[in-house]
mmCIF file of C-alpha atoms and ligand atoms in Angstrom:
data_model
loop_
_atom_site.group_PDB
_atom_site.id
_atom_site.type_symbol
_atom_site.label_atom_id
_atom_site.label_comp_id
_atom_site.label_asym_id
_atom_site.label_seq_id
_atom_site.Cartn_x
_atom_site.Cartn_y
_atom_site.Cartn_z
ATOM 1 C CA UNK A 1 7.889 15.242 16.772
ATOM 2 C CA UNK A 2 4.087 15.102 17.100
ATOM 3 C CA UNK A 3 3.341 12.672 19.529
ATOM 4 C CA UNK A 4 -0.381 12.102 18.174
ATOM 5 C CA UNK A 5 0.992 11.488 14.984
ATOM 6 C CA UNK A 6 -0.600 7.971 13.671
ATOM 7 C CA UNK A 7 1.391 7.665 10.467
ATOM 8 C CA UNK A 8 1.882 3.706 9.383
ATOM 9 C CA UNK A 9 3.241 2.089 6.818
ATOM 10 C CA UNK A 10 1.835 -1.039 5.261
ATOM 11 C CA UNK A 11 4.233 -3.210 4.035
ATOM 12 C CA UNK A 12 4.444 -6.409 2.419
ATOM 13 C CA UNK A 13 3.753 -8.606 -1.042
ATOM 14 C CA UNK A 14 1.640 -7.547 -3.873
ATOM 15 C CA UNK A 15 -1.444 -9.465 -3.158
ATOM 16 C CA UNK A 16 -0.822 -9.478 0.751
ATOM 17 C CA UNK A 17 -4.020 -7.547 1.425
ATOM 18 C CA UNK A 18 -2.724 -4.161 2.062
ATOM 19 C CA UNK A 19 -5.198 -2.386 0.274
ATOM 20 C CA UNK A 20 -8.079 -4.193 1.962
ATOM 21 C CA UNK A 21 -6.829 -2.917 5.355
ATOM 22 C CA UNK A 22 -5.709 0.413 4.554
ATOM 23 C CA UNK A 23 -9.665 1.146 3.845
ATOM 24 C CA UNK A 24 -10.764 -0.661 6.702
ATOM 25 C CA UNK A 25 -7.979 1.770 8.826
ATOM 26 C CA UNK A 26 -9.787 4.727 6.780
ATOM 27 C CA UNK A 27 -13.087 3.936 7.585
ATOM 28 C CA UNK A 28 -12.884 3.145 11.352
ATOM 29 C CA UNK A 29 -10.069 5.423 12.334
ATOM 30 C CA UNK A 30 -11.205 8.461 10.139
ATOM 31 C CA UNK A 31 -7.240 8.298 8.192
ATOM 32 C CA UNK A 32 -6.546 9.335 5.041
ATOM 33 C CA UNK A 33 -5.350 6.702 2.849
ATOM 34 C CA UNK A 34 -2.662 7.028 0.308
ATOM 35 C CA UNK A 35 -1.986 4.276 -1.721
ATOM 36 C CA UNK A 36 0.702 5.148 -4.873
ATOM 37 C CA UNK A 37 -0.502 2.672 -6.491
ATOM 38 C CA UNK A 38 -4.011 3.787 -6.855
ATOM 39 C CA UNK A 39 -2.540 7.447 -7.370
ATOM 40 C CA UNK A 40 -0.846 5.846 -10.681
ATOM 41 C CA UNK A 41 -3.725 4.054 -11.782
ATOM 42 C CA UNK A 42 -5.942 7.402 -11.324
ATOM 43 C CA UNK A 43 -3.628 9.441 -13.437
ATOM 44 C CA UNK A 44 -3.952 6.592 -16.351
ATOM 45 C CA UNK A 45 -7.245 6.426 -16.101
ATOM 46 C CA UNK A 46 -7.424 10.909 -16.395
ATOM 47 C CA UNK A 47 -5.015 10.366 -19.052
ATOM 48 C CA UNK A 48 -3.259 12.978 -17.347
ATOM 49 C CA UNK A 49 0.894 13.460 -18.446
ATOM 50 C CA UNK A 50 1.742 11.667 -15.344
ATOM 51 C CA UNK A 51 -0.722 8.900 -16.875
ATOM 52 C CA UNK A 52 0.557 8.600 -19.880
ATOM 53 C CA UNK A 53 4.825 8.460 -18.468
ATOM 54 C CA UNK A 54 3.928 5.848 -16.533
ATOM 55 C CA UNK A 55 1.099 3.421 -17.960
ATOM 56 C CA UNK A 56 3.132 0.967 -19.833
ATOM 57 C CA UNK A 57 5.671 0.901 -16.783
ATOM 58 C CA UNK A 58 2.164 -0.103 -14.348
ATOM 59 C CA UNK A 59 1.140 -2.233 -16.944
ATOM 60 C CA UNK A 60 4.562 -4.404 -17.075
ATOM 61 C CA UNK A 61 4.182 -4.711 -13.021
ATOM 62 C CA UNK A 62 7.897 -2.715 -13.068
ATOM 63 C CA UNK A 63 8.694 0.217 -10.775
ATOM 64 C CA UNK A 64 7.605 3.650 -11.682
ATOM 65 C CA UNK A 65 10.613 6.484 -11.159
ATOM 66 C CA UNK A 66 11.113 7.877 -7.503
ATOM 67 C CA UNK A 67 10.829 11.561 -8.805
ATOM 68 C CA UNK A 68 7.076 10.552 -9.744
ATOM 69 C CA UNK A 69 6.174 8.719 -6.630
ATOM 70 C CA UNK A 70 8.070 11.250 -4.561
ATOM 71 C CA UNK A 71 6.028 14.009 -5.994
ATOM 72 C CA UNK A 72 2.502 12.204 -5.501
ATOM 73 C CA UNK A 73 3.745 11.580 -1.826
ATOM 74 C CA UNK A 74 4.866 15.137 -1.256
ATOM 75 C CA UNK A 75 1.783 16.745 -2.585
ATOM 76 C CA UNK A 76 -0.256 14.692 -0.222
ATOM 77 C CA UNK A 77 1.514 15.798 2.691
ATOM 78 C CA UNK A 78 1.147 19.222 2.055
ATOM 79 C CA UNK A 79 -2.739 18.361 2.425
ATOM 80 C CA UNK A 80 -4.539 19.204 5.970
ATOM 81 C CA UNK A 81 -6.171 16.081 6.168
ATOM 82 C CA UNK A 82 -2.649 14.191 6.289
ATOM 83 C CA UNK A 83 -1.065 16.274 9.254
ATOM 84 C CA UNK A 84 -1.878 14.037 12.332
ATOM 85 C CA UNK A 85 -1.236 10.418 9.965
ATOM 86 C CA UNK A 86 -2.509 8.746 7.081
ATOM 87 C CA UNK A 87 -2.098 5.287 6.204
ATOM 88 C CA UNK A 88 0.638 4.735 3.422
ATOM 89 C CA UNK A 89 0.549 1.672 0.867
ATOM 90 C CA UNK A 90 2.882 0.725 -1.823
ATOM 91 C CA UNK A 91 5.259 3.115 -0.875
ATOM 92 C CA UNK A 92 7.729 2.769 0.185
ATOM 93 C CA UNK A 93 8.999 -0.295 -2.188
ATOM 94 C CA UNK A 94 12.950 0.077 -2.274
ATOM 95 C CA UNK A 95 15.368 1.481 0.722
ATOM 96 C CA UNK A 96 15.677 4.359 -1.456
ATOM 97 C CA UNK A 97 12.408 5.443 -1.294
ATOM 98 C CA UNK A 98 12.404 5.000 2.453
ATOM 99 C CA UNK A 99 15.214 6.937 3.038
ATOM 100 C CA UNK A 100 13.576 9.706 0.356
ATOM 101 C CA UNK A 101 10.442 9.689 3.020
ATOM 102 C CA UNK A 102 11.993 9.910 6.147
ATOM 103 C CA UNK A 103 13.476 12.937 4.651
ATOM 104 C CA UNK A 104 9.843 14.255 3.213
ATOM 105 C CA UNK A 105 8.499 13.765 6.650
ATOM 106 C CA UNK A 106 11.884 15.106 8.830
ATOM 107 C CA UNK A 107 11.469 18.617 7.008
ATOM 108 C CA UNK A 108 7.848 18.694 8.632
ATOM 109 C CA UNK A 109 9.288 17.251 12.260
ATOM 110 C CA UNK A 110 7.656 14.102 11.446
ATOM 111 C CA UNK A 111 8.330 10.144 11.464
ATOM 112 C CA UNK A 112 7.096 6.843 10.302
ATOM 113 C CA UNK A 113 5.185 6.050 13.524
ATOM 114 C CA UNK A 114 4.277 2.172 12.887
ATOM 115 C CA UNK A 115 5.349 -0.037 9.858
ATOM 116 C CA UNK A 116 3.628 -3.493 9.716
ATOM 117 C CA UNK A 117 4.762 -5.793 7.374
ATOM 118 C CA UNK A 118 1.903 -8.328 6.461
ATOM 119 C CA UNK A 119 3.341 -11.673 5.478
ATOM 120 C CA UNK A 120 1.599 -14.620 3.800
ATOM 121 C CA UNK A 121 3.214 -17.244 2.283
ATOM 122 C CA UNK A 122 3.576 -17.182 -1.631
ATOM 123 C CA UNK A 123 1.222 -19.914 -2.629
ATOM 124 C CA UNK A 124 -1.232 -18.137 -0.546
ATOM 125 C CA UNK A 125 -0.471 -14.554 -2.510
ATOM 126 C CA UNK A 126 -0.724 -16.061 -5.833
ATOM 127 C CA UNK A 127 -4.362 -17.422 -4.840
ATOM 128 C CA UNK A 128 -5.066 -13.838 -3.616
ATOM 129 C CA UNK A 129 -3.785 -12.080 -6.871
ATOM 130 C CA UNK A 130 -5.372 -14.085 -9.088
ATOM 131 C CA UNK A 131 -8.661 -13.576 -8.027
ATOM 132 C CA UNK A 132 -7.956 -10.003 -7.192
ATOM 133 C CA UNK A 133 -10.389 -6.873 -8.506
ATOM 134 C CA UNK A 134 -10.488 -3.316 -7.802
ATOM 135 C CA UNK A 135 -12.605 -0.750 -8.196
ATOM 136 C CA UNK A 136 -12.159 1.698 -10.943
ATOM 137 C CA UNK A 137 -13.536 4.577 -9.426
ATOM 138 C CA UNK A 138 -12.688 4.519 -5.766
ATOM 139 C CA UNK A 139 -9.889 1.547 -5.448
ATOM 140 C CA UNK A 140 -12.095 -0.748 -3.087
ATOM 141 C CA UNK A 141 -10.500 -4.548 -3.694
ATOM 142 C CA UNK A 142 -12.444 -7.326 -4.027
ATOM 143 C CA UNK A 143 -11.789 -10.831 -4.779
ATOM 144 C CA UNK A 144 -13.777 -12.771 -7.306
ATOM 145 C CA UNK A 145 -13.534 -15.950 -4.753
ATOM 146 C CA UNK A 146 -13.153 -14.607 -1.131
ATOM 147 C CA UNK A 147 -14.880 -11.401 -1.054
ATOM 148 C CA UNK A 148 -17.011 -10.359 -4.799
ATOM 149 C CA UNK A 149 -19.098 -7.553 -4.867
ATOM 150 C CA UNK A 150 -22.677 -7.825 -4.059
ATOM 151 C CA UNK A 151 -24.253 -6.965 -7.209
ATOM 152 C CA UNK A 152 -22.001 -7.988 -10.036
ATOM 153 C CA UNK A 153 -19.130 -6.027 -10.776
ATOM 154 C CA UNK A 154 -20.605 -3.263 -9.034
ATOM 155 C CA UNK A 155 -18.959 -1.122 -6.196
ATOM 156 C CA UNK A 156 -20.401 -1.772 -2.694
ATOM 157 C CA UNK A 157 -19.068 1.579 -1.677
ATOM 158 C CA UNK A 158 -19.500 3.820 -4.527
ATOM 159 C CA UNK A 159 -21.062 1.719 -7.261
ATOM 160 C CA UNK A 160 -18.212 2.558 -9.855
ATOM 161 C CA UNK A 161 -17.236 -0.453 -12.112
ATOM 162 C CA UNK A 162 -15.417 -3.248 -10.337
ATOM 163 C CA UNK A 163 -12.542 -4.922 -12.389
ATOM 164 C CA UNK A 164 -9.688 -6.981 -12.993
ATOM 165 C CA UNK A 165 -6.082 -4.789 -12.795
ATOM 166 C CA UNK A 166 -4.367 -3.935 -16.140
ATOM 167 C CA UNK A 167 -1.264 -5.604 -14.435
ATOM 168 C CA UNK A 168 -3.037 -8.533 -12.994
ATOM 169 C CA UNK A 169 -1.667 -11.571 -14.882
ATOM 170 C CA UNK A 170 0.410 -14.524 -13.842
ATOM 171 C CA UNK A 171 3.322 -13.456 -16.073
ATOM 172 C CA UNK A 172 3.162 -9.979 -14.176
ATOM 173 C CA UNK A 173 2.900 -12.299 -11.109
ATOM 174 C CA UNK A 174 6.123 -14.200 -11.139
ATOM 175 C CA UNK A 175 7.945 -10.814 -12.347
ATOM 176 C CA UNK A 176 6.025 -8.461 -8.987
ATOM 177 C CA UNK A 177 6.753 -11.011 -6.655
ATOM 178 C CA UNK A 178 10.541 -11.539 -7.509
ATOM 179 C CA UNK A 179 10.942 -7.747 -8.132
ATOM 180 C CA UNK A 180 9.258 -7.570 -4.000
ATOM 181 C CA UNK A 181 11.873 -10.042 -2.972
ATOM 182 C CA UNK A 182 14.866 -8.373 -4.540
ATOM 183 C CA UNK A 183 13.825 -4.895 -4.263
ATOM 184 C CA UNK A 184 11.278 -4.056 -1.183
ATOM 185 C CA UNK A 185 11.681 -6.939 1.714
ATOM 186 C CA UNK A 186 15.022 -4.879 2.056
ATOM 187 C CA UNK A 187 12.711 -2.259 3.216
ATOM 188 C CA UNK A 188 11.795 -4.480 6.366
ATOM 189 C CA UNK A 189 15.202 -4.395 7.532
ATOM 190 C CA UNK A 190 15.321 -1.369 7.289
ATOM 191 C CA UNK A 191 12.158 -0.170 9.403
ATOM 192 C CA UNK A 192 13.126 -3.346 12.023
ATOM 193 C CA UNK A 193 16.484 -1.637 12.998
ATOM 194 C CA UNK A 194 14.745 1.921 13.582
ATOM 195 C CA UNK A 195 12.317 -0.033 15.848
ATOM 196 C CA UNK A 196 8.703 0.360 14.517
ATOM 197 C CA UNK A 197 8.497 -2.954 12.479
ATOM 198 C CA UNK A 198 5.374 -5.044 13.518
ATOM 199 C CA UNK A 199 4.404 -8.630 11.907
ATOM 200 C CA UNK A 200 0.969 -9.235 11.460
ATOM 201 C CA UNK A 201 0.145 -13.013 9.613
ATOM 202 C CA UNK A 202 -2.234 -12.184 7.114
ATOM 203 C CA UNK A 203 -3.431 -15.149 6.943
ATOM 204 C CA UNK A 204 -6.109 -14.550 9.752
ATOM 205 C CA UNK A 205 -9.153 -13.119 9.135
ATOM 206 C CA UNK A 206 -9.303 -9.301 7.898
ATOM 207 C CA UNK A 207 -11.260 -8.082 10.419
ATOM 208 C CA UNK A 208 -8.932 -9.912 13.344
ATOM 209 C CA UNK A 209 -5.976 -8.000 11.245
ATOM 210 C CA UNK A 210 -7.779 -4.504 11.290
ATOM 211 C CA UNK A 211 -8.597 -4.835 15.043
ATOM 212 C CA UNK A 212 -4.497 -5.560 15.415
ATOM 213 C CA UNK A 213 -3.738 -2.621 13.197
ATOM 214 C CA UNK A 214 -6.408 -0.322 15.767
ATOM 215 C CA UNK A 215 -4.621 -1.582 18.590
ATOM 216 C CA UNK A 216 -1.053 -0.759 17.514
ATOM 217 C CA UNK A 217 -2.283 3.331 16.052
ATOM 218 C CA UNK A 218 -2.749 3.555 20.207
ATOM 219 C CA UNK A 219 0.380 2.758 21.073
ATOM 220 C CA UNK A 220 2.778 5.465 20.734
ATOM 221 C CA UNK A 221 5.766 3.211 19.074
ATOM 222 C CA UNK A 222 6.035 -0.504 18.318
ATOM 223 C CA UNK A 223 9.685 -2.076 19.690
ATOM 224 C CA UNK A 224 11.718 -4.139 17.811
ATOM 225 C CA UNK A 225 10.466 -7.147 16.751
HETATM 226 P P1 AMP B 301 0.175 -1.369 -6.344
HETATM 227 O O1 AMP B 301 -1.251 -0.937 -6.515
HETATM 228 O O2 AMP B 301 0.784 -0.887 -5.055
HETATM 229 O O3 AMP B 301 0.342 -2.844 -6.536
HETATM 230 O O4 AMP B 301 1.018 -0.652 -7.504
HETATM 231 C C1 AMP B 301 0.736 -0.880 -8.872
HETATM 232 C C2 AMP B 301 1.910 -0.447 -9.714
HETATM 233 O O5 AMP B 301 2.131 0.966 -9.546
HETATM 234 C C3 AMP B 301 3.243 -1.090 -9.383
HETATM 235 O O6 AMP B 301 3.407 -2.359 -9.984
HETATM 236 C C4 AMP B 301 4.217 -0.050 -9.951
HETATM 237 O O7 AMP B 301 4.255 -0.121 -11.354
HETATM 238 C C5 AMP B 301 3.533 1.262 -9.586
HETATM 239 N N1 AMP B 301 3.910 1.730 -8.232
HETATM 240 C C6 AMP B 301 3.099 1.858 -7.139
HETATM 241 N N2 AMP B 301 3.791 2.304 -6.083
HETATM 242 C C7 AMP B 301 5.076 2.463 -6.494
HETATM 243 C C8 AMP B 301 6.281 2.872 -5.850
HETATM 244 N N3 AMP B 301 6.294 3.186 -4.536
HETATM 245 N N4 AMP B 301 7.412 2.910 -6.592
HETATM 246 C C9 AMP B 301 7.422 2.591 -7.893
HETATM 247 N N5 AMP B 301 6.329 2.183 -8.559
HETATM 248 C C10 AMP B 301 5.154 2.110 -7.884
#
């Protein structure tokens, strides 16, 4: 195993703010950041044949297949960039896939060095999803109350067009949130009893969360918490 390796793993609700500090994690620590989620929406927007398999699944808010995500994960770890850690978000959502990515990253001598799970509690995600907007172009999140763009609905990073999220109603809501309950806080367990499970409260400020997340990509391996 590479001890330099900064792999981590953000876990946690829709809405949590996972996004937010995976580019925060990008921009400060130089990692690539892979979220499947923007991966997905990229290949709708190309209209590519992944696109088109999986836009009405995004769209509903329900799971896309694990051969798809699988693929979009393994082709990113063949990539340079990704060979000393990247920041992973959205994936892994179900015990499955966390057991498929151990084994993606095992076959390269490799490990899931840090997973944090960011909790909030739900009233406090439903606020944050319901304001929530992304960019198009670039998947920078903003939030029409708590953080908007500065000019309009304009990217502050790469101008593209800022915007609500196909899936970003509070139908799709109730039916993300009880799919995360049911199907991914399993995954916590299962990161706490390999020993590199870390809580961070999300409900502090982002930038006192980022400096946490900096902190922990120094230490070699979180214990049990
Ligand atoms: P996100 O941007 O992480 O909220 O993901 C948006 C949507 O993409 C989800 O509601 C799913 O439809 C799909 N998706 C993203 N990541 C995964 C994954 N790991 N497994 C299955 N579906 C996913």
């Amino acid at each position: 195993m590479n001890p330099t390796d900064r792999t981590i793993v953000l876990l946690g609700s829709p809405g949590v703010g996972k996004g937010a500090q995976a580019s925060l994690l990008t921009t400060s620590e130089r990692l690539p950041h892979l979220s499947t989620g923007d991966a997905l929406r990229q290949e709708i927007a190309k209209g590519s044949d992944i696109g088109s398999r999986v836009r009405e699944i995004v769209e509903r808010g329900e799971f896309a297949d694990d051969g798809t995500i699988l693929e979009i994960v393994r082709q990113r770890l063949e990539r340079q960039e990704f060979s000393s850690g990247f920041v992973m978000d959205g994936f892994p959502r179900t015990v499955r896939q966390a057991k498929l990515f151990d084994g993606l990253l095992a076959a390269r001598g490799r490990r899931v060095r840090h997973a944090v799970y960011l909790s909030a509690p739900e009233d406090v995600i439903i606020r944050r999803l319901t304001g929530r907007l992304v960019c198009a172009d670039c998947g920078a999140t903003y939030h029409s109350e708590f953080q908007p763009p500065e000019s309009g609905m304009r990217c502050d990073r790469c101008c593209g067009h800022v915007q609500r999220r196909a899936d970003d109603r509070p139908d799709i809501h109730i039916e993300r949130l009880r799919t995360y309950r049911e199907r991914t806080q399993p995954v916590l367990e299962y990161y706490r009893t390999r020993g590199c499970l870390h809580e961070v409260d999300s409900r502090r400020e982002i930038g006192d969360i980022a400096d946490e997340l900096r902190g922990l990509l120094r230490t070699k391996r979180v214990s049990a918490s």
